[in-house]
C-alpha positions as a printed NumPy array, in Angstrom:
array([[  38.52 ,   84.949,  -38.278],
       [  39.801,   84.793,  -41.882],
       [  43.387,   83.34 ,  -42.034],
       [  46.207,   84.707,  -44.147],
       [  47.73 ,   82.234,  -46.586],
       [  51.491,   81.562,  -46.928],
       [  52.743,   84.084,  -44.354],
       [  56.345,   83.287,  -43.108],
       [  57.563,   83.609,  -39.509],
       [  60.322,   86.034,  -38.411],
       [  62.492,   83.008,  -37.507],
       [  62.294,   81.627,  -41.063],
       [  63.186,   85.044,  -42.455],
       [  66.26 ,   85.267,  -40.188],
       [  67.616,   81.923,  -41.438],
       [  67.206,   83.111,  -45.016],
       [  69.337,   86.202,  -44.257],
       [  72.154,   84.074,  -42.758],
       [  72.194,   81.709,  -45.749],
       [  72.334,   84.611,  -48.169],
       [  75.282,   86.151,  -46.323],
       [  77.199,   82.864,  -46.393],
       [  76.797,   82.589,  -50.16 ],
       [  78.143,   86.088,  -50.71 ],
       [  81.303,   85.391,  -48.607],
       [  82.204,   82.298,  -50.656],
       [  83.242,   84.492,  -53.558],
       [  81.182,   82.474,  -56.017],
       [  79.299,   84.045,  -58.899],
       [  75.701,   84.51 ,  -57.773],
       [  74.584,   84.015,  -61.341],
       [  76.599,   80.827,  -61.969],
       [  75.284,   77.278,  -61.909],
       [  78.001,   76.227,  -59.421],
       [  77.336,   74.988,  -55.907],
       [  73.72 ,   74.286,  -54.987],
       [  72.346,   75.637,  -58.254],
       [  71.528,   79.178,  -56.93 ],
       [  68.455,   80.446,  -55.048],
       [  64.99 ,   81.294,  -56.357],
       [  62.99 ,   84.403,  -55.398],
       [  60.352,   83.663,  -52.766],
       [  56.731,   83.684,  -54.097],
       [  54.598,   86.713,  -53.122],
       [  52.497,   86.472,  -49.997],
       [  48.762,   86.379,  -50.951],
       [  45.931,   87.142,  -48.559],
       [  42.318,   86.071,  -48.482],
       [  38.839,   87.61 ,  -48.629],
       [  38.362,   90.624,  -46.359],
       [  42.076,   91.018,  -45.55 ],
       [  43.778,   94.433,  -46.037],
       [  45.516,   94.921,  -49.367],
       [  47.244,   97.564,  -51.423],
       [  46.545,   96.141,  -54.874],
       [  45.035,   93.254,  -56.823],
       [  48.317,   91.311,  -56.899],
       [  48.229,   90.907,  -53.114],
       [  44.934,   88.961,  -53.086],
       [  44.299,   85.265,  -53.68 ],
       [  41.306,   86.265,  -55.829],
       [  43.236,   88.914,  -57.769],
       [  40.727,   91.578,  -56.69 ],
       [  41.462,   94.347,  -54.195],
       [  38.795,   97.012,  -53.663],
       [  38.583,   99.822,  -51.135],
       [  41.647,   98.511,  -49.304],
       [  40.452,   94.933,  -48.805],
       [  40.618,   91.705,  -50.797],
       [  37.333,   90.679,  -52.366],
       [  36.255,   88.478,  -55.305],
       [  34.459,   88.811,  -58.673],
       [  30.751,   87.876,  -58.634],
       [  27.841,   87.364,  -60.968],
       [  24.921,   87.09 ,  -58.558],
       [  24.035,   87.881,  -54.958],
       [  24.712,   84.292,  -53.913],
       [  28.383,   84.749,  -54.82 ],
       [  28.746,   87.072,  -51.804],
       [  27.242,   85.166,  -48.845],
       [  29.362,   86.883,  -46.19 ],
       [  27.348,   89.188,  -43.886],
       [  27.665,   92.827,  -44.882],
       [  28.532,   92.112,  -48.536],
       [  26.6  ,   92.206,  -51.787],
       [  27.441,   91.777,  -55.451],
       [  27.664,   95.187,  -57.071],
       [  29.452,   97.596,  -59.377],
       [  33.003,   98.464,  -58.383],
       [  35.813,  100.329,  -60.168],
       [  36.834,  100.09 ,  -63.83 ],
       [  33.615,   98.296,  -64.765],
       [  34.275,   95.36 ,  -62.456],
       [  31.5  ,   93.526,  -60.605],
       [  32.761,   92.494,  -57.186],
       [  31.596,   91.614,  -53.701],
       [  31.315,   95.05 ,  -52.085],
       [  30.406,   96.047,  -48.552],
       [  26.91 ,   97.295,  -47.799],
       [  25.871,  100.231,  -45.646],
       [  22.212,   99.51 ,  -44.938],
       [  20.629,   98.371,  -41.71 ],
       [  18.424,   95.313,  -41.417],
       [  15.641,   94.483,  -39.02 ],
       [  12.128,   95.57 ,  -38.188],
       [  11.133,   98.981,  -39.493],
       [  14.134,   99.445,  -41.81 ],
       [  14.269,   99.955,  -45.589],
       [  12.282,   97.363,  -47.511],
       [  10.165,   96.19 ,  -44.587],
       [   6.396,   96.334,  -45.072],
       [   4.481,   98.929,  -43.083],
       [   0.873,   97.903,  -43.675],
       [   0.661,   96.676,  -40.088],
       [   4.261,   97.202,  -38.892],
       [   5.766,  100.54 ,  -37.887],
       [   8.861,  102.045,  -39.508],
       [  11.807,  102.946,  -37.287],
       [  11.328,  106.711,  -37.412],
       [  13.967,  107.287,  -34.727],
       [  16.437,  105.535,  -37.027],
       [  15.52 ,  107.728,  -39.995],
       [  12.976,  105.463,  -41.718],
       [   9.428,  106.299,  -42.788],
       [   6.471,  104.612,  -44.47 ],
       [   5.652,  105.159,  -48.164],
       [   1.988,  104.367,  -48.774],
       [  -0.6  ,  105.177,  -51.445],
       [  -3.41 ,  105.175,  -48.894],
       [  -4.937,  103.325,  -45.973],
       [  -4.351,   99.559,  -46.023],
       [  -2.051,   99.792,  -49.057],
       [  -0.671,   96.228,  -49.333],
       [   2.465,   97.557,  -51.029],
       [   3.358,  100.129,  -48.372],
       [   7.026,   99.926,  -47.406],
       [   9.605,  101.531,  -45.132],
       [  12.374,  103.584,  -46.679],
       [  15.258,  105.824,  -45.706],
       [  17.756,  108.206,  -47.281],
       [  20.609,  106.874,  -49.407],
       [  23.65 ,  108.002,  -51.361],
       [  23.795,  105.005,  -53.722],
       [  22.501,  101.432,  -54.051],
       [  24.819,  100.14 ,  -51.334],
       [  22.679,  102.027,  -48.816],
       [  19.654,   99.94 ,  -49.862],
       [  18.768,   96.211,  -49.658],
       [  19.271,   94.183,  -52.842],
       [  15.594,   94.427,  -53.809],
       [  15.688,   98.23 ,  -53.677],
       [  17.378,  100.977,  -55.649],
       [  18.52 ,  104.454,  -54.568],
       [  16.473,  107.019,  -56.499],
       [  15.783,  110.756,  -56.456],
       [  12.461,  111.931,  -55.058],
       [  10.855,  115.167,  -53.909],
       [  12.207,  114.396,  -50.416],
       [  15.752,  113.635,  -51.617],
       [  17.355,  110.312,  -52.514],
       [  15.432,  107.38 ,  -51.043],
       [  15.522,  103.582,  -51.278],
       [  12.685,  102.418,  -53.52 ],
       [  11.553,   98.914,  -54.523],
       [  13.351,   97.683,  -57.627],
       [  10.275,   97.201,  -59.797],
       [   9.731,   96.976,  -63.544],
       [  12.221,   98.967,  -65.627],
       [  14.478,   99.777,  -62.665],
       [  18.209,   99.278,  -63.379],
       [  19.754,   95.929,  -62.457],
       [  22.85 ,   93.818,  -62.989],
       [  21.5  ,   90.29 ,  -62.486],
       [  18.237,   88.402,  -62.098],
       [  18.094,   88.037,  -58.343],
       [  17.885,   91.801,  -57.884],
       [  14.492,   91.803,  -59.606],
       [  11.106,   91.052,  -58.074],
       [  10.158,   87.416,  -57.822],
       [  11.909,   84.3  ,  -59.047],
       [  10.368,   84.539,  -62.521],
       [  11.374,   88.167,  -63.132],
       [  14.629,   88.559,  -65.071],
       [  17.234,   91.257,  -65.574],
       [  17.217,   91.914,  -69.34 ],
       [  19.277,   94.176,  -71.602],
       [  17.616,   97.031,  -73.459],
       [  18.548,   98.361,  -76.896],
       [  21.369,  100.385,  -75.335],
       [  22.776,   97.352,  -73.496],
       [  21.635,   98.589,  -70.077],
       [  20.158,   96.124,  -67.594],
       [  16.554,   96.582,  -66.456],
       [  14.195,   94.539,  -64.315],
       [  11.516,   92.821,  -66.35 ],
       [   8.433,   90.886,  -65.243],
       [   7.06 ,   87.547,  -66.372],
       [   4.208,   87.716,  -68.895],
       [   1.78 ,   85.589,  -70.858],
       [   2.108,   86.059,  -74.661],
       [  -1.593,   85.24 ,  -75.03 ],
       [  -2.525,   88.071,  -72.653],
       [  -0.765,   91.333,  -73.575],
       [  -2.233,   93.105,  -70.543],
       [   0.068,   91.06 ,  -68.301],
       [   2.773,   93.606,  -69.243],
       [   2.888,   97.199,  -67.97 ],
       [   1.654,  100.044,  -70.174],
       [   3.63 ,  100.574,  -73.411],
       [   5.444,   97.265,  -73.025],
       [   5.463,   94.084,  -75.074],
       [   5.753,   90.415,  -74.137],
       [   8.816,   88.809,  -75.722],
       [  10.412,   85.364,  -75.52 ],
       [  13.607,   86.288,  -73.669],
       [  14.745,   82.651,  -73.579],
       [  13.168,   79.437,  -74.928],
       [   9.798,   79.146,  -73.21 ],
       [  10.516,   82.102,  -70.905],
       [   8.439,   85.221,  -71.614],
       [   9.308,   88.632,  -70.206],
       [   8.083,   92.211,  -70.676],
       [  10.225,   94.872,  -72.318],
       [   9.438,   98.532,  -73.105],
       [   8.018,   99.079,  -76.579],
       [  10.357,  102.075,  -76.909],
       [  13.298,   99.689,  -76.617],
       [  14.658,  101.369,  -73.494],
       [  13.338,  102.275,  -70.053],
       [  14.771,  105.795,  -70.437],
       [  14.559,  107.701,  -73.718],
       [  16.402,  110.739,  -75.038],
       [  14.363,  113.296,  -73.099],
       [  11.998,  114.224,  -75.941],
       [   8.237,  114.437,  -75.547],
       [   6.626,  111.09 ,  -74.701],
       [   9.952,  109.317,  -74.279],
       [   9.993,  107.041,  -71.2  ],
       [  11.688,  108.384,  -68.079],
       [  12.362,  107.573,  -64.436],
       [  12.777,  111.111,  -63.052],
       [  13.077,  114.764,  -64.108],
       [  16.758,  114.434,  -65.057],
       [  15.73 ,  112.101,  -67.902],
       [  13.692,  114.824,  -69.659],
       [  14.525,  117.983,  -71.599],
       [  14.64 ,  121.38 ,  -69.883],
       [  11.209,  122.657,  -68.729],
       [   9.738,  119.182,  -69.252],
       [   8.409,  117.066,  -66.389],
       [   8.692,  113.316,  -65.951],
       [   4.996,  112.503,  -65.577],
       [   3.611,  109.259,  -64.164],
       [   0.05 ,  108.563,  -65.26 ],
       [  -2.16 ,  107.877,  -62.254],
       [  -3.946,  104.96 ,  -63.942],
       [  -1.44 ,  103.301,  -66.259],
       [   1.607,  104.035,  -64.012],
       [   3.566,  104.71 ,  -67.218],
       [   6.191,  107.471,  -66.84 ],
       [   6.96 ,  109.734,  -69.793],
       [   8.474,  113.14 ,  -70.534],
       [   5.994,  115.984,  -70.902],
       [   6.315,  119.094,  -73.044],
       [   5.574,  122.707,  -71.989],
       [   2.24 ,  124.053,  -73.276],
       [  -0.213,  126.874,  -72.704],
       [  -3.059,  125.912,  -75.079],
       [  -4.272,  122.767,  -76.817],
       [  -2.633,  123.802,  -80.086],
       [   0.794,  123.459,  -78.441],
       [   0.323,  119.687,  -78.265],
       [   0.13 ,  116.993,  -80.979],
       [  -3.208,  115.545,  -82.014],
       [  -4.381,  112.719,  -79.699],
       [  -2.672,  114.595,  -76.857],
       [  -3.87 ,  117.474,  -74.701],
       [  -2.515,  120.355,  -72.666],
       [  -2.877,  119.684,  -68.946],
       [  -3.446,  123.195,  -67.624],
       [  -2.523,  122.296,  -64.047],
       [   0.905,  121.   ,  -65.091],
       [   1.386,  123.219,  -68.122],
       [   2.539,  120.076,  -69.938],
       [   1.338,  118.074,  -72.931],
       [   0.091,  114.584,  -72.122],
       [  -1.288,  111.677,  -74.167],
       [  -5.025,  111.401,  -73.642],
       [  -4.913,  107.742,  -72.596],
       [  -1.685,  107.919,  -70.601],
       [   0.029,  105.864,  -73.303],
       [   2.575,  107.163,  -75.789],
       [   2.046,  104.107,  -78.009],
       [  -1.753,  104.502,  -78.135],
       [  -2.356,  108.108,  -77.054],
       [  -6.15 ,  108.11 ,  -77.489],
       [  -9.109,  105.86 ,  -78.181],
       [  -8.973,  107.084,  -81.794],
       [ -12.71 ,  107.722,  -82.111],
       [ -13.85 ,  110.454,  -84.495],
       [ -16.878,  112.697,  -84.897],
       [ -20.181,  110.956,  -84.134],
       [ -18.567,  107.876,  -82.629],
       [ -19.729,  107.046,  -79.099],
       [ -17.51 ,  107.944,  -76.154],
       [ -17.604,  108.013,  -72.382],
       [ -14.668,  110.375,  -71.86 ],
       [ -12.617,  112.808,  -73.949],
       [  -9.723,  110.316,  -73.862],
       [ -11.768,  108.075,  -76.172],
       [ -11.637,  110.751,  -78.873],
       [  -8.895,  111.289,  -81.444],
       [  -9.172,  115.027,  -80.905],
       [ -11.669,  117.557,  -79.619],
       [ -14.374,  116.727,  -77.083],
       [ -16.737,  114.061,  -75.85 ],
       [ -20.054,  115.836,  -75.303],
       [ -23.788,  115.267,  -75.091],
       [ -24.63 ,  116.446,  -78.617],
       [ -28.163,  117.842,  -78.476],
       [ -29.044,  117.421,  -82.159],
       [ -30.562,  114.054,  -83.263],
       [ -28.157,  111.347,  -82.075],
       [ -30.071,  108.095,  -82.67 ],
       [ -30.011,  107.299,  -78.951],
       [ -26.214,  106.857,  -78.755],
       [ -24.303,  107.925,  -75.646],
       [ -22.084,  110.967,  -75.57 ],
       [ -20.362,  111.615,  -78.858],
       [ -16.878,  112.586,  -80.026],
       [ -16.514,  115.782,  -81.979],
       [ -13.212,  116.43 ,  -83.756],
       [ -11.662,  119.799,  -83.016],
       [ -11.85 ,  122.321,  -85.855],
       [ -10.848,  125.836,  -86.835],
       [ -13.842,  127.788,  -88.134],
       [ -11.523,  129.947,  -90.23 ],
       [ -10.456,  127.012,  -92.4  ],
       [ -12.193,  126.049,  -95.632],
       [ -14.402,  123.026,  -94.952],
       [ -12.819,  122.409,  -91.489],
       [ -15.114,  119.397,  -90.976],
       [ -15.103,  117.967,  -94.503],
       [ -18.144,  117.858,  -96.781],
       [ -20.515,  116.397,  -94.168],
       [ -19.868,  118.223,  -90.905],
       [ -20.207,  121.687,  -89.454],
       [ -17.787,  123.471,  -87.107],
       [ -19.772,  124.314,  -83.961],
       [ -18.736,  126.834,  -81.336],
       [ -18.605,  125.288,  -77.844],
       [ -19.291,  127.424,  -74.803],
       [ -19.2  ,  127.028,  -71.037],
       [ -21.987,  127.882,  -68.613],
       [ -21.126,  131.591,  -68.852],
       [ -21.336,  131.611,  -72.633],
       [ -17.586,  131.939,  -73.1  ],
       [ -16.089,  130.05 ,  -76.049],
       [ -14.051,  127.01 ,  -74.997],
       [ -13.348,  125.651,  -78.476],
       [ -14.86 ,  124.378,  -81.711],
       [ -15.895,  120.851,  -82.702],
       [ -17.198,  119.067,  -85.786],
       [ -20.701,  117.599,  -85.728],
       [ -23.281,  116.847,  -88.445],
       [ -25.936,  119.443,  -89.343],
       [ -29.111,  119.41 ,  -87.251],
       [ -31.034,  117.507,  -89.942],
       [ -28.594,  114.569,  -90.052],
       [ -28.438,  111.968,  -87.239],
       [ -25.072,  110.51 ,  -86.37 ],
       [ -25.682,  107.128,  -88.007],
       [ -26.27 ,  108.854,  -91.356],
       [ -23.229,  111.082,  -90.87 ],
       [ -20.977,  108.083,  -90.256],
       [ -22.205,  106.313,  -93.428],
       [ -21.773,  109.444,  -95.539],
       [ -18.203,  109.917,  -94.311],
       [ -17.429,  106.223,  -94.856],
       [ -19.048,  105.658,  -98.258],
       [ -18.811,  109.114,  -99.807],
       [ -15.659,  110.775,  -98.466],
       [ -15.471,  113.202, -101.403],
       [ -18.967,  114.634, -100.931],
       [ -22.5  ,  114.306, -102.332],
       [ -21.538,  114.011, -106.009],
       [ -22.102,  110.407, -107.075],
       [ -23.004,  109.28 , -103.549],
       [ -25.505,  106.35 , -103.593],
       [ -27.197,  107.406, -100.323],
       [ -30.12 ,  109.759, -100.874],
       [ -29.874,  111.176,  -97.343],
       [ -26.293,  112.223,  -98.123],
       [ -27.396,  114.085, -101.259],
       [ -30.225,  115.92 ,  -99.547]])
């Protein structure tokens, strides 16, 4: 049991009343220096951690929150008492606040690869497939106090759920984030986000569209290249959920890169910027490579590709004209109504599907020019045949 500090007994209080009455009957001036020198006001009674309070001035720590004395904190270890955690309170203060989450087998944050979540208690397993090593139990929440320290309360299609506090999730201090080497950094807006340790010699140790910086001497951490984990809601700005994006735009998470960005409504390819495409299933523009920093592979007409995402624009197709044995080839998109839509060396071909319907137009060299010649002509003679040193370009 926590003890109150400095509390007086009723007996002591009664003596004080008698003494006060005697002084008044003597006829002396209460404000004079005569007699015993006067009496001083008793100091306020202060109470300790967890005791009821009506204001900050009643607590030893100077912090009263939700009707009980608490204390300021700067990390989880500052609040070791069971049922407390270090978190945001009122007026921007960071205090030891009570938690509302359950602990034990099958509750939020517990793994459910082999264990079973406590479904009767309202918990369920979130898994990306059979034997997912990162599968975890979760439950509904109103705010972060309903979740363990390593989790955050976030919106989802099933309502607000506790989710692991991974990269770019909000944080207040380091020990909320991942492992011991993952820090809570400040973004360009001054907001805290969970980072991850990285190797400056290996950029791929950071998540997509992030950079490895020296956050402290000899300590390297990842931060979003955008400067913030959440942008302004415009197309290709980073996001965490739909509320972070403009109206009619989705917060899209790429299946391969795991990077989340705001989409943009579209109906046809022309509604989207170059290096991006219109995803017909979503009705949203997306970067070809799932990266807003490097939206595509950047390859142009007659450069080898294995997928349309390798191409700056247009398609990656098996071009049937002479191709010098190269694999499938990029063909820049073109508008046949434009003057020289493919420059001086290419032709704008109509592309069709198996029914003969037009699906678009792409630039490729004429049938008499293999791709290796086309690439040299474009590189060495960008203005056309006049003055070009290559005879095959002048033909």
